[in-house]
């Protein structure tokens, strides 16, 4: 399972013997990661708010997987997933918090209830998962958490989907601080920040006002299967920041060198 190597060294998880819980695993990045984890030998609990999707992915994987209903806004649902996992597989080693929803439009046109919904799912969903799964990981002194954020949580181009952008920045900050807290306790943390990924999330944008889904930066799109490989590699190598394209790292460095200059650059490029 997980091997603790503190004092600046790494802790890795051997997926061939691990048990993983993935939220939002009925499609897209979650499904791709579930398939990749299982291909490496992990037993996977495939959760989704849509039971049919979770069951389809679990059937696709076979005996190594079980499906479970989970709405990440419900502590009871997450607790039920934990109990199912322990009953079926005896332990939890990896938890991937992958659920995310989006709205788009001018910030002054997006109503408060839309903000509340996004925060409840994208940010508090991670918080609830930590409340449910972290005590067990801390007790066993090993494991790994993956939080799915976005390049929109690293760079300030998502001004037409500000609720999403704000929560994804929150997930990055939460993940960084969680890494510092959990590393001495034997638990790894990865933050997955995809740029362009070929999923159907953009087809589900609620639009407000005259806003349109933003084009965003011209980072290369990657197939969703690539995401599963990247996440699995990060878990097995205890890597924190997981990007889908290297150009994002260049922009992050540029932003870090001079935030004011980078904001002006963003303004000129995207407005």
Short mmCIF file of C-alpha atoms in Angstrom, two decimals:
data_model
loop_
_atom_site.label_atom_id
_atom_site.label_comp_id
_atom_site.label_asym_id
_atom_site.label_seq_id
_atom_site.Cartn_x
_atom_site.Cartn_y
_atom_site.Cartn_z
CA UNK A 1 0.00 0.00 0.00
CA UNK A 2 1.44 3.37 0.99
CA UNK A 3 5.01 3.58 2.22
CA UNK A 4 5.93 6.41 4.56
CA UNK A 5 9.25 8.12 3.85
CA UNK A 6 9.28 11.42 5.67
CA UNK A 7 11.91 14.13 6.03
CA UNK A 8 11.78 15.45 2.47
CA UNK A 9 11.39 12.10 0.74
CA UNK A 10 8.26 10.77 -0.93
CA UNK A 11 5.38 8.51 -0.03
CA UNK A 12 4.07 6.38 -2.84
CA UNK A 13 0.95 4.30 -3.28
CA UNK A 14 1.14 1.00 -5.11
CA UNK A 15 -2.05 0.97 -7.14
CA UNK A 16 -1.75 -2.74 -7.78
CA UNK A 17 -2.81 -3.38 -4.18
CA UNK A 18 -4.78 -0.20 -3.44
CA UNK A 19 -8.46 0.55 -2.93
CA UNK A 20 -9.63 3.80 -4.53
CA UNK A 21 -12.81 5.86 -4.21
CA UNK A 22 -13.53 8.26 -7.07
CA UNK A 23 -16.37 10.78 -7.07
CA UNK A 24 -17.90 11.85 -10.35
CA UNK A 25 -16.51 8.67 -11.94
CA UNK A 26 -19.46 7.99 -14.22
CA UNK A 27 -18.00 9.99 -17.11
CA UNK A 28 -15.11 12.12 -18.28
CA UNK A 29 -11.97 12.42 -16.18
CA UNK A 30 -13.42 10.35 -13.34
CA UNK A 31 -14.26 7.44 -15.63
CA UNK A 32 -10.85 7.59 -17.33
CA UNK A 33 -9.10 7.55 -13.96
CA UNK A 34 -11.22 4.66 -12.68
CA UNK A 35 -10.33 2.63 -15.77
CA UNK A 36 -6.63 3.43 -15.43
CA UNK A 37 -6.54 2.65 -11.70
CA UNK A 38 -8.20 -0.69 -12.39
CA UNK A 39 -5.80 -1.40 -15.27
CA UNK A 40 -2.98 -1.05 -12.74
CA UNK A 41 -4.69 -3.50 -10.39
CA UNK A 42 -6.57 -1.20 -8.02
CA UNK A 43 -10.00 -2.03 -6.69
CA UNK A 44 -12.21 0.93 -7.47
CA UNK A 45 -15.42 2.32 -5.99
CA UNK A 46 -17.07 4.19 -8.87
CA UNK A 47 -19.40 6.88 -7.54
CA UNK A 48 -21.65 9.29 -9.37
CA UNK A 49 -24.85 11.21 -8.76
CA UNK A 50 -26.28 9.26 -11.71
CA UNK A 51 -26.52 5.60 -10.77
CA UNK A 52 -26.71 4.42 -14.38
CA UNK A 53 -23.37 6.01 -15.19
CA UNK A 54 -21.64 4.62 -12.11
CA UNK A 55 -22.99 1.16 -12.80
CA UNK A 56 -21.93 1.27 -16.45
CA UNK A 57 -18.33 2.15 -15.56
CA UNK A 58 -18.21 -0.49 -12.81
CA UNK A 59 -19.49 -3.10 -15.27
CA UNK A 60 -16.88 -1.97 -17.78
CA UNK A 61 -14.14 -2.56 -15.21
CA UNK A 62 -15.50 -5.85 -13.91
CA UNK A 63 -14.77 -7.64 -10.65
CA UNK A 64 -12.32 -5.00 -9.44
CA UNK A 65 -15.07 -2.36 -9.20
CA UNK A 66 -18.30 -1.59 -7.41
CA UNK A 67 -20.74 1.25 -8.17
CA UNK A 68 -22.24 3.60 -5.60
CA UNK A 69 -24.60 6.55 -5.66
CA UNK A 70 -23.01 9.72 -4.31
CA UNK A 71 -24.07 13.35 -4.21
CA UNK A 72 -21.06 15.22 -2.80
CA UNK A 73 -23.35 17.80 -1.20
CA UNK A 74 -24.54 15.03 1.15
CA UNK A 75 -22.42 13.87 4.08
CA UNK A 76 -24.72 10.86 4.40
CA UNK A 77 -23.98 9.81 0.81
CA UNK A 78 -20.24 10.08 1.38
CA UNK A 79 -20.48 8.13 4.63
CA UNK A 80 -22.46 5.42 2.84
CA UNK A 81 -19.72 5.21 0.19
CA UNK A 82 -17.08 4.85 2.92
CA UNK A 83 -19.01 2.05 4.61
CA UNK A 84 -19.61 0.26 1.31
CA UNK A 85 -15.90 0.48 0.51
CA UNK A 86 -14.87 -0.90 3.89
CA UNK A 87 -17.46 -3.68 3.72
CA UNK A 88 -16.49 -4.69 0.19
CA UNK A 89 -12.72 -4.16 0.18
CA UNK A 90 -11.69 -3.68 3.81
CA UNK A 91 -9.87 -0.36 3.51
CA UNK A 92 -9.52 2.94 1.64
CA UNK A 93 -6.16 4.02 0.19
CA UNK A 94 -6.93 6.65 -2.45
CA UNK A 95 -9.73 9.21 -2.57
CA UNK A 96 -10.20 11.30 -5.72
CA UNK A 97 -12.49 14.31 -5.33
CA UNK A 98 -13.42 14.88 -8.93
CA UNK A 99 -16.92 16.39 -9.08
CA UNK A 100 -17.22 19.85 -10.63
CA UNK A 101 -19.98 21.99 -12.10
CA UNK A 102 -19.82 25.23 -14.09
CA UNK A 103 -21.89 28.34 -14.76
CA UNK A 104 -21.03 31.14 -17.16
CA UNK A 105 -21.98 34.75 -17.71
CA UNK A 106 -21.12 38.31 -16.64
CA UNK A 107 -20.45 38.27 -12.91
CA UNK A 108 -23.14 40.88 -12.26
CA UNK A 109 -25.71 38.63 -13.95
CA UNK A 110 -24.96 35.41 -12.04
CA UNK A 111 -27.44 35.06 -9.14
CA UNK A 112 -26.46 34.19 -5.60
CA UNK A 113 -28.09 30.77 -5.69
CA UNK A 114 -25.87 29.82 -8.65
CA UNK A 115 -22.80 30.86 -6.64
CA UNK A 116 -24.03 28.86 -3.67
CA UNK A 117 -24.57 25.76 -5.79
CA UNK A 118 -21.08 25.93 -7.32
CA UNK A 119 -19.43 26.44 -3.93
CA UNK A 120 -21.47 23.65 -2.38
CA UNK A 121 -20.40 21.15 -5.04
CA UNK A 122 -16.91 22.21 -6.15
CA UNK A 123 -15.40 23.35 -2.85
CA UNK A 124 -17.52 22.06 0.01
CA UNK A 125 -17.73 18.69 -1.74
CA UNK A 126 -13.99 18.35 -1.12
CA UNK A 127 -14.42 19.53 2.46
CA UNK A 128 -17.12 16.92 3.12
CA UNK A 129 -15.00 14.19 1.59
CA UNK A 130 -12.11 15.11 3.88
CA UNK A 131 -14.40 14.97 6.91
CA UNK A 132 -15.54 11.48 5.94
CA UNK A 133 -12.36 9.84 4.63
CA UNK A 134 -9.44 11.61 6.32
CA UNK A 135 -9.93 10.12 9.80
CA UNK A 136 -9.48 6.62 8.39
CA UNK A 137 -6.43 7.57 6.34
CA UNK A 138 -4.89 9.27 9.36
CA UNK A 139 -5.57 6.24 11.53
CA UNK A 140 -3.82 3.88 9.11
CA UNK A 141 -1.03 6.43 8.50
CA UNK A 142 -1.06 6.05 4.74
CA UNK A 143 -3.00 6.91 1.62
CA UNK A 144 -3.40 9.55 -1.05
CA UNK A 145 -5.93 12.27 -1.88
CA UNK A 146 -6.44 13.68 -5.37
CA UNK A 147 -8.37 16.93 -5.75
CA UNK A 148 -9.44 17.92 -9.25
CA UNK A 149 -9.08 21.65 -9.79
CA UNK A 150 -8.42 23.31 -13.16
CA UNK A 151 -5.99 25.57 -14.95
CA UNK A 152 -8.70 28.12 -14.12
CA UNK A 153 -7.59 27.64 -10.51
CA UNK A 154 -4.03 28.68 -11.36
CA UNK A 155 -4.41 31.46 -13.93
CA UNK A 156 -6.85 34.41 -14.06
CA UNK A 157 -8.46 33.89 -17.46
CA UNK A 158 -11.80 32.49 -16.23
CA UNK A 159 -13.54 35.83 -15.75
CA UNK A 160 -16.69 34.69 -17.58
CA UNK A 161 -17.19 31.77 -15.19
CA UNK A 162 -16.19 33.39 -11.94
CA UNK A 163 -18.00 31.03 -9.53
CA UNK A 164 -16.15 28.09 -11.11
CA UNK A 165 -12.85 30.00 -11.14
CA UNK A 166 -13.20 31.04 -7.50
CA UNK A 167 -13.89 27.50 -6.33
CA UNK A 168 -11.05 26.05 -8.38
CA UNK A 169 -8.62 28.59 -6.89
CA UNK A 170 -10.02 27.49 -3.53
CA UNK A 171 -9.35 23.83 -4.31
CA UNK A 172 -5.74 24.65 -5.22
CA UNK A 173 -5.19 26.56 -1.97
CA UNK A 174 -6.90 23.88 0.09
CA UNK A 175 -4.80 21.19 -1.58
CA UNK A 176 -1.50 23.01 -1.04
CA UNK A 177 -2.14 23.53 2.65
CA UNK A 178 -3.48 19.98 3.00
CA UNK A 179 -0.25 18.66 1.45
CA UNK A 180 1.79 20.45 4.12
CA UNK A 181 -0.46 19.10 6.87
CA UNK A 182 -0.66 15.51 5.66
CA UNK A 183 2.86 14.78 4.39
CA UNK A 184 4.30 14.37 7.93
CA UNK A 185 1.36 12.07 8.67
CA UNK A 186 2.11 9.65 5.84
CA UNK A 187 -0.57 10.80 3.39
CA UNK A 188 0.07 12.24 -0.06
CA UNK A 189 -1.95 14.90 -1.88
CA UNK A 190 -2.17 15.64 -5.60
CA UNK A 191 -3.93 18.57 -7.24
CA UNK A 192 -5.01 17.86 -10.81
CA UNK A 193 -5.30 21.03 -12.91
CA UNK A 194 -6.35 20.11 -16.45
CA UNK A 195 -6.42 22.67 -19.23
CA UNK A 196 -8.24 21.59 -22.37
CA UNK A 197 -9.72 18.11 -21.95
CA UNK A 198 -12.18 16.50 -24.34
CA UNK A 199 -15.15 15.96 -22.02
CA UNK A 200 -18.80 17.04 -22.19
CA UNK A 201 -18.75 19.43 -19.22
CA UNK A 202 -19.03 22.51 -21.44
CA UNK A 203 -22.29 21.21 -22.88
CA UNK A 204 -23.80 21.52 -19.39
CA UNK A 205 -23.03 25.24 -18.82
CA UNK A 206 -25.97 27.20 -17.40
CA UNK A 207 -25.64 30.61 -19.07
CA UNK A 208 -26.68 33.88 -17.47
CA UNK A 209 -27.16 37.25 -19.13
CA UNK A 210 -25.59 37.58 -22.55
CA UNK A 211 -22.51 35.58 -21.57
CA UNK A 212 -21.14 32.76 -23.65
CA UNK A 213 -18.85 29.96 -22.54
CA UNK A 214 -15.35 31.48 -22.65
CA UNK A 215 -12.88 30.28 -25.23
CA UNK A 216 -10.08 30.37 -22.67
CA UNK A 217 -6.39 30.06 -23.48
CA UNK A 218 -5.17 28.20 -26.52
CA UNK A 219 -3.66 25.31 -24.58
CA UNK A 220 -3.68 22.01 -26.43
CA UNK A 221 -6.61 19.68 -25.82
CA UNK A 222 -5.72 16.23 -24.56
CA UNK A 223 -7.80 13.06 -24.73
CA UNK A 224 -9.52 12.20 -21.49
CA UNK A 225 -7.67 8.87 -21.31
CA UNK A 226 -4.44 10.84 -20.90
CA UNK A 227 -5.86 12.34 -17.72
CA UNK A 228 -6.28 8.92 -16.18
CA UNK A 229 -2.64 8.10 -16.89
CA UNK A 230 -1.44 11.40 -15.42
CA UNK A 231 -3.45 11.02 -12.22
CA UNK A 232 -2.37 7.41 -11.71
CA UNK A 233 1.28 8.35 -12.26
CA UNK A 234 0.96 11.19 -9.74
CA UNK A 235 -0.49 8.88 -7.09
CA UNK A 236 2.23 6.31 -7.62
CA UNK A 237 5.03 8.90 -7.56
CA UNK A 238 3.54 11.20 -4.87
CA UNK A 239 3.54 14.25 -7.15
CA UNK A 240 1.50 17.26 -6.07
CA UNK A 241 0.77 19.42 -9.13
CA UNK A 242 -0.54 17.53 -12.15
CA UNK A 243 -0.89 19.44 -15.43
CA UNK A 244 -2.11 18.26 -18.80
CA UNK A 245 0.12 20.54 -20.88
CA UNK A 246 3.61 21.88 -19.99
CA UNK A 247 2.82 25.39 -21.24
CA UNK A 248 0.68 25.94 -18.15
CA UNK A 249 3.78 25.66 -15.96
CA UNK A 250 5.40 28.43 -18.00
CA UNK A 251 2.42 30.71 -17.41
CA UNK A 252 2.36 29.89 -13.69
CA UNK A 253 6.03 30.86 -13.43
CA UNK A 254 5.37 34.05 -15.36
CA UNK A 255 2.48 34.93 -13.06
CA UNK A 256 4.62 34.25 -9.99
CA UNK A 257 7.37 36.58 -11.16
CA UNK A 258 5.06 39.60 -11.47
CA UNK A 259 1.33 39.25 -10.80
CA UNK A 260 0.50 42.79 -11.96
CA UNK A 261 2.30 42.30 -15.24
CA UNK A 262 0.63 38.94 -15.77
CA UNK A 263 -2.82 40.42 -15.15
CA UNK A 264 -2.11 43.09 -17.77
CA UNK A 265 -0.93 40.36 -20.15
CA UNK A 266 -4.16 38.41 -19.52
CA UNK A 267 -6.24 41.53 -20.14
CA UNK A 268 -4.57 42.20 -23.46
CA UNK A 269 -4.75 38.58 -24.59
CA UNK A 270 -8.33 37.65 -23.66
CA UNK A 271 -10.31 40.89 -23.59
#
